[in-house]
mmCIF file of C-alpha atoms in Angstrom:
data_model
loop_
_atom_site.group_PDB
_atom_site.id
_atom_site.type_symbol
_atom_site.label_atom_id
_atom_site.label_comp_id
_atom_site.label_asym_id
_atom_site.label_seq_id
_atom_site.Cartn_x
_atom_site.Cartn_y
_atom_site.Cartn_z
ATOM 1 C CA MET A 7 9.924 5.462 4.219
ATOM 2 C CA SER A 8 7.604 6.673 6.935
ATOM 3 C CA ILE A 9 4.239 8.319 6.368
ATOM 4 C CA LEU A 10 6.024 11.556 7.032
ATOM 5 C CA GLY A 11 8.393 10.928 4.253
ATOM 6 C CA THR A 12 11.453 10.262 6.334
ATOM 7 C CA ARG A 13 13.771 7.429 5.775
ATOM 8 C CA VAL A 14 13.601 4.427 7.985
ATOM 9 C CA VAL A 15 16.308 1.874 8.196
ATOM 10 C CA ARG A 16 14.869 -1.632 8.048
ATOM 11 C CA LYS A 17 16.815 -3.728 10.711
ATOM 12 C CA GLU A 18 14.928 -7.094 10.370
ATOM 13 C CA ASP A 19 16.058 -7.863 6.850
ATOM 14 C CA PRO A 20 19.501 -9.401 7.288
ATOM 15 C CA ALA A 21 18.261 -12.064 9.757
ATOM 16 C CA LEU A 22 15.096 -12.768 7.620
ATOM 17 C CA LEU A 23 17.297 -13.189 4.384
ATOM 18 C CA THR A 24 19.843 -15.334 5.993
ATOM 19 C CA ARG A 25 18.711 -17.605 8.686
ATOM 20 C CA GLY A 26 15.125 -17.146 7.984
ATOM 21 C CA GLY A 27 12.354 -16.012 10.587
ATOM 22 C CA VAL A 28 11.184 -17.905 13.745
ATOM 23 C CA TYR A 29 7.527 -18.197 13.579
ATOM 24 C CA VAL A 30 4.965 -19.777 15.912
ATOM 25 C CA ALA A 31 5.379 -23.139 14.498
ATOM 26 C CA ASP A 32 9.035 -22.848 14.888
ATOM 27 C CA LEU A 33 9.263 -22.156 18.570
ATOM 28 C CA HIS A 34 11.432 -24.316 20.691
ATOM 29 C CA GLU A 35 10.436 -22.814 24.262
ATOM 30 C CA PRO A 36 11.140 -24.505 27.567
ATOM 31 C CA ARG A 37 7.580 -23.567 28.648
ATOM 32 C CA LEU A 38 6.227 -25.412 25.624
ATOM 33 C CA GLU A 39 7.926 -28.725 26.396
ATOM 34 C CA GLY A 40 5.632 -31.486 25.948
ATOM 35 C CA ALA A 41 2.999 -29.355 24.396
ATOM 36 C CA GLY A 42 -0.183 -30.929 22.920
ATOM 37 C CA TYR A 43 -1.174 -30.163 19.345
ATOM 38 C CA VAL A 44 -4.574 -28.761 18.542
ATOM 39 C CA ALA A 45 -6.650 -29.565 15.605
ATOM 40 C CA PHE A 46 -10.339 -28.524 14.844
ATOM 41 C CA ALA A 47 -13.256 -30.401 13.168
ATOM 42 C CA ARG A 48 -15.062 -27.848 11.095
ATOM 43 C CA SER A 49 -18.493 -27.524 9.529
ATOM 44 C CA PRO A 50 -18.741 -28.522 5.727
ATOM 45 C CA MET A 51 -21.934 -26.626 5.619
ATOM 46 C CA ALA A 52 -22.751 -22.874 5.316
ATOM 47 C CA HIS A 53 -25.754 -22.932 7.671
ATOM 48 C CA ALA A 54 -27.127 -25.974 9.599
ATOM 49 C CA THR A 55 -28.474 -27.244 12.829
ATOM 50 C CA ILE A 56 -26.183 -29.332 14.694
ATOM 51 C CA THR A 57 -28.087 -32.620 15.539
ATOM 52 C CA SER A 58 -25.467 -34.622 17.221
ATOM 53 C CA ILE A 59 -21.779 -34.749 17.283
ATOM 54 C CA GLU A 60 -19.929 -38.382 17.356
ATOM 55 C CA LEU A 61 -16.574 -38.254 19.324
ATOM 56 C CA ASP A 62 -15.912 -41.804 20.385
ATOM 57 C CA ASP A 63 -13.753 -42.763 17.225
ATOM 58 C CA ALA A 64 -11.747 -39.613 17.605
ATOM 59 C CA LYS A 65 -11.353 -40.303 21.450
ATOM 60 C CA ALA A 66 -9.970 -43.909 20.832
ATOM 61 C CA MET A 67 -7.282 -42.663 18.230
ATOM 62 C CA PRO A 68 -3.547 -42.873 19.052
ATOM 63 C CA GLY A 69 -2.075 -40.061 20.906
ATOM 64 C CA VAL A 70 -5.180 -38.202 21.680
ATOM 65 C CA LEU A 71 -5.181 -36.329 24.924
ATOM 66 C CA GLY A 72 -8.616 -34.885 24.711
ATOM 67 C CA VAL A 73 -11.743 -34.180 22.561
ATOM 68 C CA PHE A 74 -14.224 -31.278 23.301
ATOM 69 C CA THR A 75 -17.301 -29.556 21.979
ATOM 70 C CA SER A 76 -19.062 -26.471 23.093
ATOM 71 C CA ALA A 77 -20.855 -28.359 25.768
ATOM 72 C CA ASP A 78 -17.385 -28.701 27.531
ATOM 73 C CA VAL A 79 -16.179 -25.113 27.237
ATOM 74 C CA ASP A 80 -17.135 -22.551 30.013
ATOM 75 C CA LEU A 81 -15.871 -19.482 28.116
ATOM 76 C CA GLU A 82 -18.259 -16.443 27.100
ATOM 77 C CA PRO A 83 -18.935 -16.090 23.418
ATOM 78 C CA VAL A 84 -17.328 -12.931 21.833
ATOM 79 C CA ALA A 85 -19.164 -10.290 19.751
ATOM 80 C CA GLY A 86 -17.235 -9.122 16.642
ATOM 81 C CA MET A 87 -16.416 -5.416 16.279
ATOM 82 C CA MET A 88 -19.621 -3.348 16.794
ATOM 83 C CA ALA A 89 -21.786 -6.452 16.536
ATOM 84 C CA PRO A 90 -24.695 -6.807 19.238
ATOM 85 C CA PRO A 91 -24.378 -9.279 22.094
ATOM 86 C CA ALA A 92 -27.022 -11.394 20.283
ATOM 87 C CA MET A 93 -24.446 -11.924 17.553
ATOM 88 C CA ALA A 94 -21.652 -13.138 19.772
ATOM 89 C CA ARG A 95 -19.800 -16.030 18.605
ATOM 90 C CA PRO A 96 -18.863 -19.059 20.638
ATOM 91 C CA GLN A 97 -15.388 -20.703 20.379
ATOM 92 C CA LEU A 98 -17.074 -23.721 19.280
ATOM 93 C CA ALA A 99 -20.330 -23.850 17.399
ATOM 94 C CA VAL A 100 -23.451 -24.204 19.566
ATOM 95 C CA ASP A 101 -26.615 -25.789 18.238
ATOM 96 C CA ARG A 102 -25.947 -24.551 14.553
ATOM 97 C CA VAL A 103 -23.164 -23.627 12.185
ATOM 98 C CA ARG A 104 -23.106 -20.416 10.260
ATOM 99 C CA PHE A 105 -20.314 -20.639 7.859
ATOM 100 C CA VAL A 106 -18.252 -23.492 5.994
ATOM 101 C CA GLY A 107 -15.119 -23.979 8.273
ATOM 102 C CA GLU A 108 -16.849 -23.064 11.537
ATOM 103 C CA PRO A 109 -15.124 -25.159 14.314
ATOM 104 C CA ILE A 110 -17.430 -27.834 15.791
ATOM 105 C CA ALA A 111 -15.082 -29.714 17.852
ATOM 106 C CA VAL A 112 -11.419 -29.463 19.112
ATOM 107 C CA VAL A 113 -8.927 -32.132 19.422
ATOM 108 C CA VAL A 114 -5.521 -32.230 21.332
ATOM 109 C CA ALA A 115 -2.967 -34.913 20.665
ATOM 110 C CA GLU A 116 0.746 -35.721 21.056
ATOM 111 C CA THR A 117 1.611 -34.853 17.657
ATOM 112 C CA ALA A 118 0.074 -32.660 14.949
ATOM 113 C CA THR A 119 -0.521 -35.485 12.521
ATOM 114 C CA GLN A 120 -2.317 -37.492 15.413
ATOM 115 C CA ALA A 121 -4.623 -34.374 16.203
ATOM 116 C CA ALA A 122 -5.446 -33.895 12.464
ATOM 117 C CA ASP A 123 -6.535 -37.504 12.051
ATOM 118 C CA ALA A 124 -8.542 -37.568 15.028
ATOM 119 C CA ALA A 125 -10.271 -34.426 13.964
ATOM 120 C CA ASP A 126 -10.958 -36.081 10.718
ATOM 121 C CA ALA A 127 -12.726 -38.828 12.688
ATOM 122 C CA ILE A 128 -15.295 -36.596 14.177
ATOM 123 C CA TRP A 129 -18.848 -36.986 12.669
ATOM 124 C CA ALA A 130 -21.389 -34.277 13.088
ATOM 125 C CA ASP A 131 -25.035 -34.694 12.147
ATOM 126 C CA LEU A 132 -26.006 -31.612 10.471
ATOM 127 C CA GLU A 133 -29.523 -30.600 9.286
ATOM 128 C CA PRO A 134 -29.167 -28.066 6.381
ATOM 129 C CA LEU A 135 -30.721 -24.659 6.697
ATOM 130 C CA PRO A 136 -31.060 -22.106 3.920
ATOM 131 C CA ALA A 137 -27.898 -20.373 3.327
ATOM 132 C CA VAL A 138 -27.423 -16.594 3.014
ATOM 133 C CA ILE A 139 -25.380 -16.063 -0.161
ATOM 134 C CA GLY A 140 -24.043 -12.578 -0.485
ATOM 135 C CA VAL A 141 -24.476 -9.281 1.317
ATOM 136 C CA GLU A 142 -27.602 -8.285 -0.722
ATOM 137 C CA ALA A 143 -29.445 -11.444 0.092
ATOM 138 C CA SER A 144 -28.559 -11.074 3.749
ATOM 139 C CA ALA A 145 -29.888 -7.383 3.628
ATOM 140 C CA THR A 146 -33.440 -8.902 2.607
ATOM 141 C CA GLU A 147 -33.451 -10.753 6.073
ATOM 142 C CA GLU A 148 -35.445 -13.653 4.523
ATOM 143 C CA VAL A 149 -33.092 -15.908 6.303
ATOM 144 C CA LEU A 150 -31.598 -14.843 9.760
ATOM 145 C CA LEU A 151 -28.270 -16.243 10.859
ATOM 146 C CA TYR A 152 -28.992 -14.930 14.305
ATOM 147 C CA PRO A 153 -32.797 -15.029 14.816
ATOM 148 C CA GLU A 154 -32.621 -13.830 18.430
ATOM 149 C CA ALA A 155 -30.969 -10.627 17.068
ATOM 150 C CA GLY A 156 -33.843 -10.201 14.733
ATOM 151 C CA THR A 157 -31.795 -8.846 12.079
ATOM 152 C CA ASN A 158 -28.614 -9.869 9.911
ATOM 153 C CA ALA A 159 -27.189 -6.141 10.254
ATOM 154 C CA ALA A 160 -24.164 -6.321 12.590
ATOM 155 C CA ALA A 161 -23.851 -2.514 12.726
ATOM 156 C CA THR A 162 -25.658 0.415 11.229
ATOM 157 C CA LEU A 163 -23.928 3.883 11.070
ATOM 158 C CA ASP A 164 -26.678 6.409 9.999
ATOM 159 C CA PHE A 165 -25.696 9.910 9.411
ATOM 160 C CA GLY A 166 -29.060 11.002 8.325
ATOM 161 C CA SER A 167 -31.163 11.076 5.057
ATOM 162 C CA ASP A 168 -32.656 13.964 3.627
ATOM 163 C CA PRO A 169 -35.434 12.746 1.061
ATOM 164 C CA ASN A 170 -35.272 16.319 -0.547
ATOM 165 C CA LEU A 171 -31.593 16.384 -0.929
ATOM 166 C CA PHE A 172 -31.609 16.495 -4.677
ATOM 167 C CA ASP A 173 -34.426 18.759 -5.100
ATOM 168 C CA GLY A 174 -33.591 21.860 -7.239
ATOM 169 C CA CYS A 175 -30.584 19.988 -8.717
ATOM 170 C CA GLU A 176 -30.423 20.473 -12.618
ATOM 171 C CA VAL A 177 -28.591 17.058 -13.127
ATOM 172 C CA THR A 178 -28.436 13.835 -10.937
ATOM 173 C CA VAL A 179 -26.281 10.921 -11.517
ATOM 174 C CA SER A 180 -25.622 7.805 -9.597
ATOM 175 C CA LEU A 181 -23.002 4.857 -9.864
ATOM 176 C CA ARG A 182 -22.956 1.483 -8.076
ATOM 177 C CA ILE A 183 -19.342 0.559 -7.157
ATOM 178 C CA GLU A 184 -18.404 -3.019 -6.338
ATOM 179 C CA ASN A 185 -15.587 -3.321 -3.935
ATOM 180 C CA GLN A 186 -14.838 -7.072 -4.335
ATOM 181 C CA ARG A 187 -14.522 -9.700 -1.515
ATOM 182 C CA VAL A 188 -10.839 -10.621 -0.860
ATOM 183 C CA ALA A 189 -9.351 -13.543 1.038
ATOM 184 C CA ILE A 190 -6.406 -12.255 3.190
ATOM 185 C CA CYS A 191 -3.643 -14.729 2.587
ATOM 186 C CA PRO A 192 -0.505 -14.180 4.737
ATOM 187 C CA LEU A 193 2.379 -16.597 3.988
ATOM 188 C CA GLU A 194 1.959 -17.628 7.704
ATOM 189 C CA GLY A 195 -1.554 -18.491 8.933
ATOM 190 C CA ARG A 196 -2.826 -18.030 12.203
ATOM 191 C CA GLY A 197 -0.792 -19.722 14.971
ATOM 192 C CA ALA A 198 -0.791 -19.519 18.708
ATOM 193 C CA ALA A 199 0.578 -21.481 21.935
ATOM 194 C CA SER A 200 -0.144 -21.411 25.371
ATOM 195 C CA ALA A 201 1.109 -22.424 28.892
ATOM 196 C CA TRP A 202 0.218 -21.721 32.366
ATOM 197 C CA THR A 203 2.638 -21.546 35.285
ATOM 198 C CA ALA A 204 2.160 -22.911 38.797
ATOM 199 C CA ASP A 205 1.286 -19.459 40.183
ATOM 200 C CA GLY A 206 -1.481 -18.961 37.602
ATOM 201 C CA ARG A 207 0.229 -16.721 34.976
ATOM 202 C CA LEU A 208 -0.449 -17.263 31.473
ATOM 203 C CA TYR A 209 2.274 -17.288 28.764
ATOM 204 C CA HIS A 210 0.821 -16.956 25.085
ATOM 205 C CA TRP A 211 2.724 -16.996 21.984
ATOM 206 C CA SER A 212 0.739 -15.562 18.958
ATOM 207 C CA SER A 213 1.225 -14.712 15.458
ATOM 208 C CA THR A 214 -0.416 -11.242 15.985
ATOM 209 C CA GLN A 215 -0.284 -7.613 14.933
ATOM 210 C CA GLY A 216 -0.907 -6.440 18.406
ATOM 211 C CA ALA A 217 0.606 -8.088 21.435
ATOM 212 C CA HIS A 218 -0.888 -5.609 23.666
ATOM 213 C CA GLY A 219 -4.509 -6.068 22.313
ATOM 214 C CA THR A 220 -4.070 -9.897 22.429
ATOM 215 C CA ARG A 221 -3.212 -9.462 26.158
ATOM 216 C CA ASP A 222 -6.170 -7.305 26.931
ATOM 217 C CA GLN A 223 -8.509 -9.711 25.247
ATOM 218 C CA LEU A 224 -7.181 -12.941 26.877
ATOM 219 C CA LYS A 225 -7.107 -11.229 30.509
ATOM 220 C CA ASP A 226 -10.584 -10.247 30.142
ATOM 221 C CA MET A 227 -11.548 -13.609 28.857
ATOM 222 C CA TYR A 228 -9.791 -15.428 31.643
ATOM 223 C CA GLY A 229 -10.464 -12.896 34.487
ATOM 224 C CA LEU A 230 -6.714 -12.244 34.825
ATOM 225 C CA GLU A 231 -4.866 -8.981 35.584
ATOM 226 C CA PRO A 232 -2.678 -7.433 33.039
ATOM 227 C CA ASP A 233 0.524 -8.698 34.809
ATOM 228 C CA GLN A 234 -0.723 -12.151 34.857
ATOM 229 C CA VAL A 235 -0.771 -12.426 31.062
ATOM 230 C CA ARG A 236 2.387 -12.230 28.950
ATOM 231 C CA VAL A 237 1.991 -12.400 25.306
ATOM 232 C CA ILE A 238 5.206 -13.055 23.069
ATOM 233 C CA THR A 239 4.919 -12.257 19.375
ATOM 234 C CA PRO A 240 7.823 -13.910 17.365
ATOM 235 C CA ASP A 241 8.296 -12.995 13.580
ATOM 236 C CA VAL A 242 5.014 -12.655 11.828
ATOM 237 C CA GLY A 243 4.644 -13.891 8.455
ATOM 238 C CA GLY A 244 2.020 -11.310 7.260
ATOM 239 C CA GLY A 245 -1.212 -10.061 8.818
ATOM 240 C CA PHE A 246 -2.908 -7.449 6.487
ATOM 241 C CA GLY A 247 -5.385 -6.589 9.340
ATOM 242 C CA ALA A 248 -6.683 -9.962 10.057
ATOM 243 C CA LYS A 249 -4.443 -10.753 12.777
ATOM 244 C CA THR A 250 -5.447 -7.590 14.976
ATOM 245 C CA THR A 251 -7.926 -9.814 17.134
ATOM 246 C CA VAL A 252 -7.882 -12.954 18.924
ATOM 247 C CA THR A 253 -9.959 -15.270 16.723
ATOM 248 C CA ALA A 254 -12.186 -18.157 18.292
ATOM 249 C CA GLU A 255 -9.733 -20.782 17.751
ATOM 250 C CA GLU A 256 -6.991 -18.849 19.681
ATOM 251 C CA GLN A 257 -9.228 -17.775 22.341
ATOM 252 C CA LEU A 258 -9.779 -21.474 23.189
ATOM 253 C CA LEU A 259 -6.010 -22.504 23.737
ATOM 254 C CA PRO A 260 -5.544 -21.269 27.239
ATOM 255 C CA TRP A 261 -8.701 -23.149 28.308
ATOM 256 C CA LEU A 262 -7.189 -26.222 26.607
ATOM 257 C CA ALA A 263 -4.075 -25.883 28.300
ATOM 258 C CA ARG A 264 -5.574 -25.153 31.580
ATOM 259 C CA THR A 265 -8.098 -28.124 31.204
ATOM 260 C CA LEU A 266 -5.353 -30.820 30.214
ATOM 261 C CA ASP A 267 -2.718 -29.222 32.664
ATOM 262 C CA ARG A 268 -0.177 -29.074 29.785
ATOM 263 C CA PRO A 269 0.839 -26.578 27.137
ATOM 264 C CA VAL A 270 -0.799 -26.616 23.766
ATOM 265 C CA ARG A 271 -0.001 -25.243 20.309
ATOM 266 C CA TRP A 272 -1.974 -24.681 17.050
ATOM 267 C CA SER A 273 -1.026 -23.643 13.680
ATOM 268 C CA GLU A 274 -3.757 -23.524 10.983
ATOM 269 C CA THR A 275 -3.530 -25.202 7.601
ATOM 270 C CA ARG A 276 -3.786 -23.223 4.315
ATOM 271 C CA THR A 277 -7.367 -24.416 3.756
ATOM 272 C CA GLU A 278 -8.325 -23.473 7.377
ATOM 273 C CA SER A 279 -6.727 -20.097 6.735
ATOM 274 C CA MET A 280 -8.817 -19.361 3.509
ATOM 275 C CA LEU A 281 -11.980 -20.531 5.371
ATOM 276 C CA GLY A 282 -11.702 -19.111 8.785
ATOM 277 C CA LEU A 283 -9.264 -16.193 8.671
ATOM 278 C CA GLY A 284 -11.322 -12.864 8.244
ATOM 279 C CA HIS A 285 -12.021 -11.763 4.635
ATOM 280 C CA GLY A 286 -12.111 -8.247 3.553
ATOM 281 C CA ARG A 287 -13.718 -5.425 1.496
ATOM 282 C CA ALA A 288 -16.816 -7.087 0.190
ATOM 283 C CA GLN A 289 -18.662 -3.896 -0.288
ATOM 284 C CA TYR A 290 -21.156 -2.230 -2.781
ATOM 285 C CA GLN A 291 -21.402 1.524 -2.603
ATOM 286 C CA VAL A 292 -24.113 3.737 -4.528
ATOM 287 C CA ALA A 293 -22.847 7.131 -5.080
ATOM 288 C CA GLU A 294 -25.356 9.732 -6.069
ATOM 289 C CA LEU A 295 -24.363 13.229 -7.292
ATOM 290 C CA GLY A 296 -26.526 16.288 -7.947
ATOM 291 C CA GLY A 297 -25.747 19.613 -9.308
ATOM 292 C CA THR A 298 -25.832 22.123 -12.210
ATOM 293 C CA ARG A 299 -25.294 21.466 -15.880
ATOM 294 C CA ASP A 300 -22.014 23.401 -15.787
ATOM 295 C CA GLY A 301 -20.450 20.935 -13.368
ATOM 296 C CA ARG A 302 -21.143 22.435 -9.798
ATOM 297 C CA ILE A 303 -21.674 19.818 -7.342
ATOM 298 C CA GLU A 304 -24.807 20.775 -4.804
ATOM 299 C CA ALA A 305 -25.547 17.602 -3.323
ATOM 300 C CA TYR A 306 -23.916 14.217 -2.524
ATOM 301 C CA ARG A 307 -25.060 10.949 -1.011
ATOM 302 C CA LEU A 308 -23.155 7.711 -0.418
ATOM 303 C CA THR A 309 -24.868 4.400 0.713
ATOM 304 C CA VAL A 310 -22.370 1.704 1.612
ATOM 305 C CA VAL A 311 -23.319 -2.023 2.509
ATOM 306 C CA GLN A 312 -20.424 -4.143 3.627
ATOM 307 C CA ASP A 313 -20.388 -8.057 4.188
ATOM 308 C CA ALA A 314 -19.420 -8.738 7.612
ATOM 309 C CA GLY A 315 -19.356 -12.500 7.260
ATOM 310 C CA ALA A 316 -21.129 -14.933 9.539
#
């Protein structure tokens, strides 16, 4: 049923219930023939300085086509929704890590197993920094994740505050409401693949909730015209809002494909999905009401603080 209350006939169910879906990891596309498989080495620490990254063991492993860190990548960092430029996130961590699971290095290999094994062989020397645990600790700003920003507040929406709002109210009440943090858990985690053509066009397959938005983000990142990027979305095994943007790992795939001159593909593991796919909710709300003893509301104030992650 639609939001208007009208009946909507589902057309996708017979195929999904009989042959099953075709997801990014299932693709057998001529343009992806000979694709390298991508895996990421990730931070085991919530907040730390990167002292050094040892790549030699990974580079020497069977089937490895390339191993890269942020020093190799020439893409611009991307700021999150409403976040200031000082909080722009690089595709691979630069100088420090800010959450458990943040990508530190990337491997491309002939098989997914070879890529995963090589990623496990990467060793990063990390110097721990104080971690920020929870949104209220973040709001104290005793520890700044982005010192150059001078704040942990990614965005502030201020609709005004009247210190005399409740003056004259016979009764005032307040309630703190917790909207707990949840991990989005689609049956299909993030997945994408990229291939370039000889004339400079980018073909990109993505488990996304918005093919046009994905195209627009990639064209801007890679300096392309809209007709030079084709985004193809096969069946999507769930998204719940987390697959509406091109995340850091996916942003890197066209760069890898161009650098290695061969298509690449990536499908995250369940552990990677729980760590790196955006979480949701994570709010506390302080609601205040003022009014008369017979129940007439005369004043209302709502203060909301939401965890935006790293």
